[in-house]
């Protein structure tokens, strides 16, 4: 009987193929839990993976929303942040302070191919919508994307401050290099958050120099 | 000079204390990456933690939104799912099929205390808003909460189907028990998703019996 009901009901048949496509994407997306980042989690016990990083960032957006610049839609920022690292499933994560991380052309090309493949698993309308959100995030020109990008730069130093300097020590990052690379990127989309973070970074390195 | 600017500017001073509170919450929330669940990630290599699970669920909501019942707000569902497991930082995760998991009074009390402590780190207005969302999720009475709860039940069997039956084998769960416990919980908030999943479960157990 189930077979008969399906044949007689094109909506149900349509639903099945549509959910098949969305679920193929979601199961593939689950691989993001296997992509390791450079930053350590808050207790310093291990490196963070890109899936839990994406959750933490989305929670940053929700919690720090009142400090976003005027006109930012927090719900759109959250959607962007849920999607922003999926390309790393194919292209891997490039640590922000790793040697060569400022030369991004090859990485950008790999991420574009990854976006084609991953979003291409979805029904076409949703593939387009997700790809547009990811492109907007990458371009970092709209207020939503700028705030999302700034949060992506703001979270790791806070993990490092919580766990005693984890990935900074590992990559030999000093205060000047940190300020030079982080400051403009965080202030561009979230100036209030950089104003808050900047003295904490000063305190951290002053204490380290005193030790 | 910085000190003078802060004293002369109560907004900046207010910002600092406000962000201090939100960041204390966000750093504490990072501990969710240390809470292990029973289900294994898609490749079966290790168990999932509650932070990456929360990300995956939020992505389920975003991706399967077109299959939510009428009247569901996907952005509210995503907000709920980002917050829904935070109480596990203090109260731990109770595997759905673990012995005694149906007696929930003690666990509920521990989760309430955890919600008091964790949301209590936030500025009062946001503490109230987050607590209200979490209470709504737990009560599972509004369409948004019912859809969110159904996704929370729908994701683990899909991981198990992807990784060859992981936590079902571990807890000795057979097809009848699975249907009895999952079916009503998934169909209540997401009937289309249960209709899609049910034959996949039948196929999985039929194959297992044939092996
Ligand atoms: Ca990244």
Coordinates of C-alpha atoms and ligand atoms in Angstrom, one line a residue:
Chain A
X1 CA 0.0 0.0 0.0
X2 CA 2.7 2.6 0.7
X3 CA 4.0 2.3 -2.9
X4 CA 0.5 3.0 -4.2
X5 CA 0.1 6.1 -2.0
X6 CA 3.4 7.4 -3.3
X7 CA 2.6 6.9 -6.9
X8 CA -0.8 8.6 -6.5
X9 CA 0.7 11.5 -4.7
X10 CA 3.2 13.5 -6.7
X11 CA 3.8 15.9 -3.7
X12 CA 5.0 13.0 -1.6
X13 CA 7.2 11.8 -4.4
X14 CA 8.6 15.3 -4.9
X15 CA 9.2 15.6 -1.2
X16 CA 11.2 12.4 -1.1
X17 CA 13.7 13.5 -3.9
X18 CA 13.9 17.0 -2.5
X19 CA 14.7 15.7 1.0
X20 CA 17.2 13.2 -0.5
X21 CA 19.2 16.1 -1.9
X22 CA 19.1 18.2 1.2
X23 CA 20.1 15.2 3.3
X24 CA 23.0 14.3 1.0
X25 CA 24.3 17.9 1.6
X26 CA 23.7 17.7 5.4
X27 CA 25.5 14.4 5.8
X28 CA 28.4 15.6 3.6
X29 CA 28.4 18.8 5.8
X30 CA 28.9 16.6 8.8
X31 CA 32.5 16.1 7.7
X32 CA 33.3 19.7 8.9
X33 CA 33.7 18.1 12.4
X34 CA 36.8 16.4 11.0
X35 CA 38.5 19.7 9.9
X36 CA 41.0 20.8 12.5
X37 CA 41.9 24.5 13.1
X38 CA 45.0 26.0 14.7
X39 CA 43.2 27.6 17.7
X40 CA 42.7 25.5 20.9
X41 CA 39.4 25.2 22.6
X42 CA 38.8 27.2 25.8
X43 CA 40.4 24.7 28.2
X44 CA 43.4 24.3 25.9
X45 CA 43.1 20.5 25.8
X46 CA 42.9 20.1 22.0
X47 CA 42.5 22.1 18.8
X48 CA 39.1 23.3 17.8
X49 CA 37.4 21.8 14.7
X50 CA 35.5 23.9 12.2
X51 CA 32.1 22.6 13.0
X52 CA 32.2 23.5 16.7
X53 CA 34.0 26.8 15.7
X54 CA 31.0 27.6 13.4
X55 CA 28.6 27.0 16.3
X56 CA 30.6 29.1 18.6
X57 CA 30.7 32.0 16.1
X58 CA 26.9 31.8 15.5
X59 CA 26.5 32.0 19.3
X60 CA 28.9 35.0 19.3
X61 CA 26.6 36.7 16.7
X62 CA 23.5 36.0 18.7
X63 CA 25.0 37.1 22.0
X64 CA 26.9 40.2 20.8
X65 CA 24.2 41.3 18.4
X66 CA 23.5 44.5 20.4
X67 CA 27.1 45.6 19.6
X68 CA 26.8 45.1 15.9
X69 CA 26.7 48.3 13.8
X70 CA 23.3 49.7 12.9
X71 CA 21.5 48.0 10.1
X72 CA 23.1 44.5 10.6
X73 CA 20.6 41.6 10.5
X74 CA 21.8 39.1 13.1
X75 CA 19.7 36.3 11.7
X76 CA 21.4 36.7 8.3
X77 CA 24.8 36.9 10.0
X78 CA 24.0 33.6 11.8
X79 CA 23.0 32.0 8.5
X80 CA 26.3 33.1 7.0
X81 CA 28.4 31.8 9.9
X82 CA 26.7 28.4 9.8
X83 CA 27.8 28.1 6.2
X84 CA 31.0 30.1 6.1
X85 CA 33.5 27.2 6.7
X86 CA 31.9 24.4 4.8
X87 CA 34.3 24.8 1.9
X88 CA 37.1 23.6 4.3
X89 CA 35.7 20.1 3.9
X90 CA 37.6 20.0 0.6
X91 CA 40.0 22.9 0.9
X92 CA 41.1 22.6 4.5
X93 CA 41.6 25.4 7.0
X94 CA 44.5 27.9 6.6
X95 CA 45.7 29.1 10.0
X96 CA 45.6 32.9 10.1
X97 CA 49.2 33.2 11.3
X98 CA 50.7 30.3 9.3
X99 CA 53.6 31.2 6.9
X100 CA 52.2 32.1 3.5
X101 CA 48.7 32.6 4.7
X102 CA 48.6 36.1 3.2
X103 CA 48.9 34.7 -0.3
X104 CA 45.4 33.5 -0.8
X105 CA 44.9 33.0 -4.6
X106 CA 45.4 29.2 -4.6
X107 CA 43.3 28.8 -1.4
X108 CA 40.5 30.9 -2.9
X109 CA 40.4 28.8 -6.1
X110 CA 40.2 25.6 -4.0
X111 CA 37.4 27.1 -1.9
X112 CA 35.4 28.1 -5.0
X113 CA 35.6 24.5 -6.4
X114 CA 34.5 23.2 -2.9
X115 CA 31.5 25.6 -2.9
X116 CA 30.5 24.4 -6.4
X117 CA 30.6 20.8 -5.2
X118 CA 29.0 21.1 -1.8
X119 CA 26.2 23.6 -2.6
X120 CA 25.7 21.7 -5.8
X121 CA 24.3 18.8 -3.8
X122 CA 21.3 20.8 -2.9
X123 CA 18.1 21.5 -4.8
X124 CA 18.9 24.3 -7.2
X125 CA 17.0 27.1 -5.5
X126 CA 18.6 26.4 -2.1
X127 CA 22.0 25.9 -3.8
X128 CA 21.8 29.4 -5.2
X129 CA 20.7 31.0 -1.9
X130 CA 23.5 29.3 0.1
X131 CA 26.1 30.2 -2.5
X132 CA 24.9 33.8 -2.5
X133 CA 25.3 34.0 1.3
X134 CA 28.7 32.4 1.1
X135 CA 29.8 34.8 -1.7
X136 CA 28.5 37.7 0.3
X137 CA 30.5 36.6 3.3
X138 CA 33.7 36.2 1.3
X139 CA 33.3 39.6 -0.4
X140 CA 33.0 41.2 3.0
X141 CA 31.3 44.3 1.6
X142 CA 27.8 44.4 3.1
X143 CA 27.4 45.3 6.8
X144 CA 26.1 41.8 7.6
X145 CA 29.2 40.2 5.9
X146 CA 31.6 42.6 7.5
X147 CA 30.2 41.9 11.0
X148 CA 30.3 38.1 10.3
X149 CA 34.0 38.4 9.1
X150 CA 34.9 40.5 12.1
X151 CA 33.4 37.9 14.5
X152 CA 35.4 35.2 12.7
X153 CA 38.6 37.2 13.6
X154 CA 37.4 38.1 17.1
X155 CA 36.7 34.6 18.4
X156 CA 40.1 33.0 18.1
X157 CA 42.0 35.7 20.1
X158 CA 39.4 35.3 22.8
X159 CA 40.0 31.5 22.9
X160 CA 43.8 32.2 23.1
X161 CA 43.3 34.7 26.0
X162 CA 41.2 32.1 27.8
X163 CA 43.7 29.2 27.3
X164 CA 46.9 31.1 27.9
X165 CA 48.0 32.0 24.4
X166 CA 47.7 28.7 22.6
X167 CA 48.2 29.2 18.9
X168 CA 50.1 32.6 19.3
X169 CA 52.9 30.8 21.1
X170 CA 52.8 28.0 18.4
X171 CA 53.1 30.4 15.5
X172 CA 55.5 32.8 17.3
X173 CA 53.1 35.7 17.0
X174 CA 54.0 38.9 19.0
X175 CA 51.8 41.8 20.0
X176 CA 52.7 44.0 17.0
X177 CA 52.0 41.4 14.4
X178 CA 48.7 40.5 16.2
X179 CA 47.5 44.1 16.2
X180 CA 48.6 44.7 12.7
X181 CA 46.7 41.7 11.3
X182 CA 43.7 41.6 13.7
X183 CA 43.0 45.2 14.5
X184 CA 41.9 46.4 11.0
X185 CA 39.9 43.2 10.3
X186 CA 38.0 43.3 13.6
X187 CA 37.4 47.1 13.7
X188 CA 36.1 47.2 10.1
X189 CA 32.9 45.3 11.0
X190 CA 32.8 45.5 14.8
X191 CA 34.6 48.5 16.1
X192 CA 33.2 48.3 19.6
X193 CA 34.5 44.7 19.9
X194 CA 38.0 45.7 18.9
X195 CA 37.9 48.6 21.4
X196 CA 37.0 46.1 24.0
X197 CA 39.6 43.5 23.0
X198 CA 42.6 45.8 22.4
X199 CA 43.4 46.5 26.1
X200 CA 43.0 42.8 26.9
X201 CA 45.7 42.0 24.3
X202 CA 47.9 44.7 25.8
X203 CA 47.5 43.2 29.3
X204 CA 48.2 39.7 28.1
X205 CA 51.5 40.6 26.4
X206 CA 52.6 42.9 29.2
X207 CA 52.1 40.0 31.7
X208 CA 54.0 37.7 29.4
X209 CA 56.9 40.2 29.1
X210 CA 56.9 40.5 32.9
X211 CA 57.1 36.7 33.5
Chain B
X1 CA 44.6 59.6 27.8
X2 CA 42.6 56.4 27.2
X3 CA 41.6 56.4 30.9
X4 CA 40.3 60.0 30.6
X5 CA 38.3 59.2 27.5
X6 CA 36.6 56.3 29.2
X7 CA 35.7 58.3 32.3
X8 CA 34.3 61.1 30.2
X9 CA 32.2 58.6 28.1
X10 CA 29.7 56.6 30.1
X11 CA 28.6 54.8 26.9
X12 CA 32.0 53.4 26.4
X13 CA 32.2 52.5 30.0
X14 CA 28.8 50.8 29.8
X15 CA 29.9 49.0 26.6
X16 CA 32.9 47.6 28.4
X17 CA 31.0 46.1 31.3
X18 CA 28.3 44.8 29.0
X19 CA 30.7 43.1 26.7
X20 CA 32.6 41.7 29.8
X21 CA 29.3 39.9 30.8
X22 CA 28.5 38.6 27.3
X23 CA 32.1 37.4 26.8
X24 CA 32.1 35.6 30.2
X25 CA 29.0 33.7 28.9
X26 CA 30.6 33.0 25.5
X27 CA 33.8 31.7 26.9
X28 CA 31.9 29.5 29.4
X29 CA 29.7 28.3 26.5
X30 CA 32.9 27.1 24.7
X31 CA 33.0 24.2 27.2
X32 CA 30.2 22.6 25.2
X33 CA 32.9 21.3 22.9
X34 CA 34.0 19.1 25.8
X35 CA 30.6 17.4 26.3
X36 CA 30.5 14.0 24.5
X37 CA 27.3 12.5 23.1
X38 CA 26.5 8.9 22.3
X39 CA 26.2 9.3 18.6
X40 CA 29.2 9.0 16.3
X41 CA 30.1 11.6 13.7
X42 CA 29.4 10.8 10.0
X43 CA 32.6 8.9 9.4
X44 CA 32.2 6.9 12.6
X45 CA 35.7 7.8 13.8
X46 CA 34.7 9.2 17.2
X47 CA 31.6 10.3 19.2
X48 CA 30.1 13.7 18.4
X49 CA 30.3 16.5 21.0
X50 CA 27.4 18.8 21.8
X51 CA 29.0 21.9 20.2
X52 CA 29.4 20.4 16.8
X53 CA 26.0 18.7 17.2
X54 CA 24.4 22.1 17.9
X55 CA 26.0 23.5 14.7
X56 CA 24.8 20.5 12.7
X57 CA 21.3 20.9 14.0
X58 CA 21.2 24.6 13.2
X59 CA 22.3 23.7 9.6
X60 CA 19.5 21.0 9.5
X61 CA 17.0 23.8 10.4
X62 CA 18.3 26.1 7.7
X63 CA 18.5 23.4 5.0
X64 CA 15.2 21.6 5.8
X65 CA 13.3 24.8 6.5
X66 CA 11.0 24.3 3.4
X67 CA 9.8 21.1 5.1
X68 CA 8.8 22.7 8.4
X69 CA 5.1 22.9 9.1
X70 CA 3.4 26.2 8.2
X71 CA 4.0 29.0 10.6
X72 CA 7.4 27.9 11.8
X73 CA 10.1 30.7 12.0
X74 CA 13.4 29.1 10.9
X75 CA 15.4 31.9 12.4
X76 CA 13.8 31.4 15.8
X77 CA 14.3 27.6 15.5
X78 CA 18.0 28.2 14.7
X79 CA 18.4 30.5 17.8
X80 CA 16.8 27.8 19.9
X81 CA 19.1 25.1 18.6
X82 CA 22.2 27.2 19.1
X83 CA 21.2 27.4 22.8
X84 CA 19.4 24.1 23.4
X85 CA 22.3 22.0 24.7
X86 CA 24.3 24.6 26.8
X87 CA 22.9 23.2 30.0
X88 CA 24.9 20.0 29.3
X89 CA 28.0 21.9 30.3
X90 CA 26.9 21.4 34.0
X91 CA 24.3 18.6 33.6
X92 CA 25.9 16.3 31.0
X93 CA 24.3 14.6 28.0
X94 CA 21.8 11.8 28.6
X95 CA 22.0 9.3 25.7
X96 CA 18.5 8.9 24.3
X97 CA 18.6 5.1 24.5
X98 CA 20.6 4.7 27.7
X99 CA 19.0 2.7 30.5
X100 CA 16.9 5.0 32.8
X101 CA 16.8 7.8 30.2
X102 CA 13.0 7.8 30.4
X103 CA 13.1 8.9 34.0
X104 CA 13.9 12.5 33.6
X105 CA 13.1 14.3 36.8
X106 CA 16.6 14.5 38.3
X107 CA 18.1 15.4 34.9
X108 CA 15.5 18.2 34.4
X109 CA 16.3 19.7 37.8
X110 CA 20.1 19.6 37.0
X111 CA 19.4 21.3 33.7
X112 CA 17.3 24.0 35.4
X113 CA 20.1 24.8 37.8
X114 CA 22.5 24.9 34.8
X115 CA 20.3 27.3 32.9
X116 CA 20.2 29.6 36.0
X117 CA 23.9 29.7 36.2
X118 CA 24.8 29.9 32.6
X119 CA 22.2 32.4 31.4
X120 CA 22.8 34.3 34.7
X121 CA 26.3 35.3 33.4
X122 CA 24.6 37.5 30.8
X123 CA 23.2 41.1 31.1
X124 CA 19.7 40.7 32.5
X125 CA 17.7 41.5 29.4
X126 CA 19.6 38.9 27.3
X127 CA 19.6 36.4 30.1
X128 CA 15.8 36.6 30.1
X129 CA 15.5 36.3 26.3
X130 CA 17.8 33.3 26.1
X131 CA 16.1 31.6 29.1
X132 CA 12.7 32.2 27.5
X133 CA 13.9 30.5 24.2
X134 CA 15.4 27.6 26.1
X135 CA 12.2 27.2 28.2
X136 CA 10.1 27.3 25.0
X137 CA 12.3 24.6 23.5
X138 CA 12.0 22.4 26.5
X139 CA 8.2 22.8 26.8
X140 CA 7.9 21.8 23.1
X141 CA 4.5 23.3 22.7
X142 CA 4.9 26.1 20.1
X143 CA 5.4 25.1 16.4
X144 CA 9.0 26.5 16.5
X145 CA 9.9 24.4 19.5
X146 CA 8.2 21.3 18.2
X147 CA 10.1 21.6 14.9
X148 CA 13.4 22.2 16.8
X149 CA 12.8 19.2 19.1
X150 CA 12.0 17.0 16.1
X151 CA 15.2 18.0 14.4
X152 CA 17.1 17.1 17.6
X153 CA 15.6 13.6 17.3
X154 CA 16.0 13.4 13.5
X155 CA 19.7 14.1 13.2
X156 CA 21.1 11.2 15.3
X157 CA 19.4 8.4 13.3
X158 CA 20.7 10.0 10.1
X159 CA 24.3 9.9 11.5
X160 CA 23.8 6.3 12.5
X161 CA 22.5 5.4 9.0
X162 CA 25.6 7.2 7.6
X163 CA 28.1 5.4 9.8
X164 CA 26.6 1.9 9.8
X165 CA 24.5 2.0 13.0
X166 CA 27.0 3.3 15.6
X167 CA 25.1 4.1 18.8
X168 CA 22.2 1.7 18.0
X169 CA 24.5 -1.3 18.1
X170 CA 26.2 0.0 21.3
X171 CA 22.9 0.4 23.1
X172 CA 21.3 -2.8 21.6
X173 CA 18.4 -0.8 20.0
X174 CA 16.2 -2.9 17.6
X175 CA 13.9 -1.6 15.0
X176 CA 10.7 -1.8 17.2
X177 CA 12.2 0.2 20.0
X178 CA 13.6 2.8 17.6
X179 CA 10.2 3.3 15.9
X180 CA 8.4 3.4 19.2
X181 CA 10.7 6.1 20.7
X182 CA 11.6 8.1 17.6
X183 CA 8.5 8.0 15.4
X184 CA 6.1 10.0 17.6
X185 CA 8.8 12.5 18.6
X186 CA 9.9 13.2 15.0
X187 CA 6.4 13.2 13.5
X188 CA 5.0 15.6 16.1
X189 CA 7.0 18.6 14.8
X190 CA 8.2 17.4 11.4
X191 CA 5.9 14.7 9.9
X192 CA 7.4 15.0 6.4
X193 CA 10.8 14.2 7.8
X194 CA 9.5 11.1 9.6
X195 CA 7.8 9.9 6.4
X196 CA 11.1 10.2 4.7
X197 CA 13.2 8.5 7.4
X198 CA 10.9 5.6 8.2
X199 CA 11.6 3.5 5.1
X200 CA 15.3 4.2 5.4
X201 CA 15.2 2.7 8.9
X202 CA 13.2 -0.3 7.5
X203 CA 15.9 -0.9 4.8
X204 CA 18.7 -0.6 7.3
X205 CA 17.3 -3.2 9.7
X206 CA 16.2 -5.5 6.8
X207 CA 19.7 -5.5 5.5
X208 CA 21.1 -6.1 9.0
X209 CA 18.8 -9.1 9.4
X210 CA 19.8 -10.4 6.0
X211 CA 23.5 -10.2 6.8
Ligands
LIG1 CA1 38.1 29.8 8.5

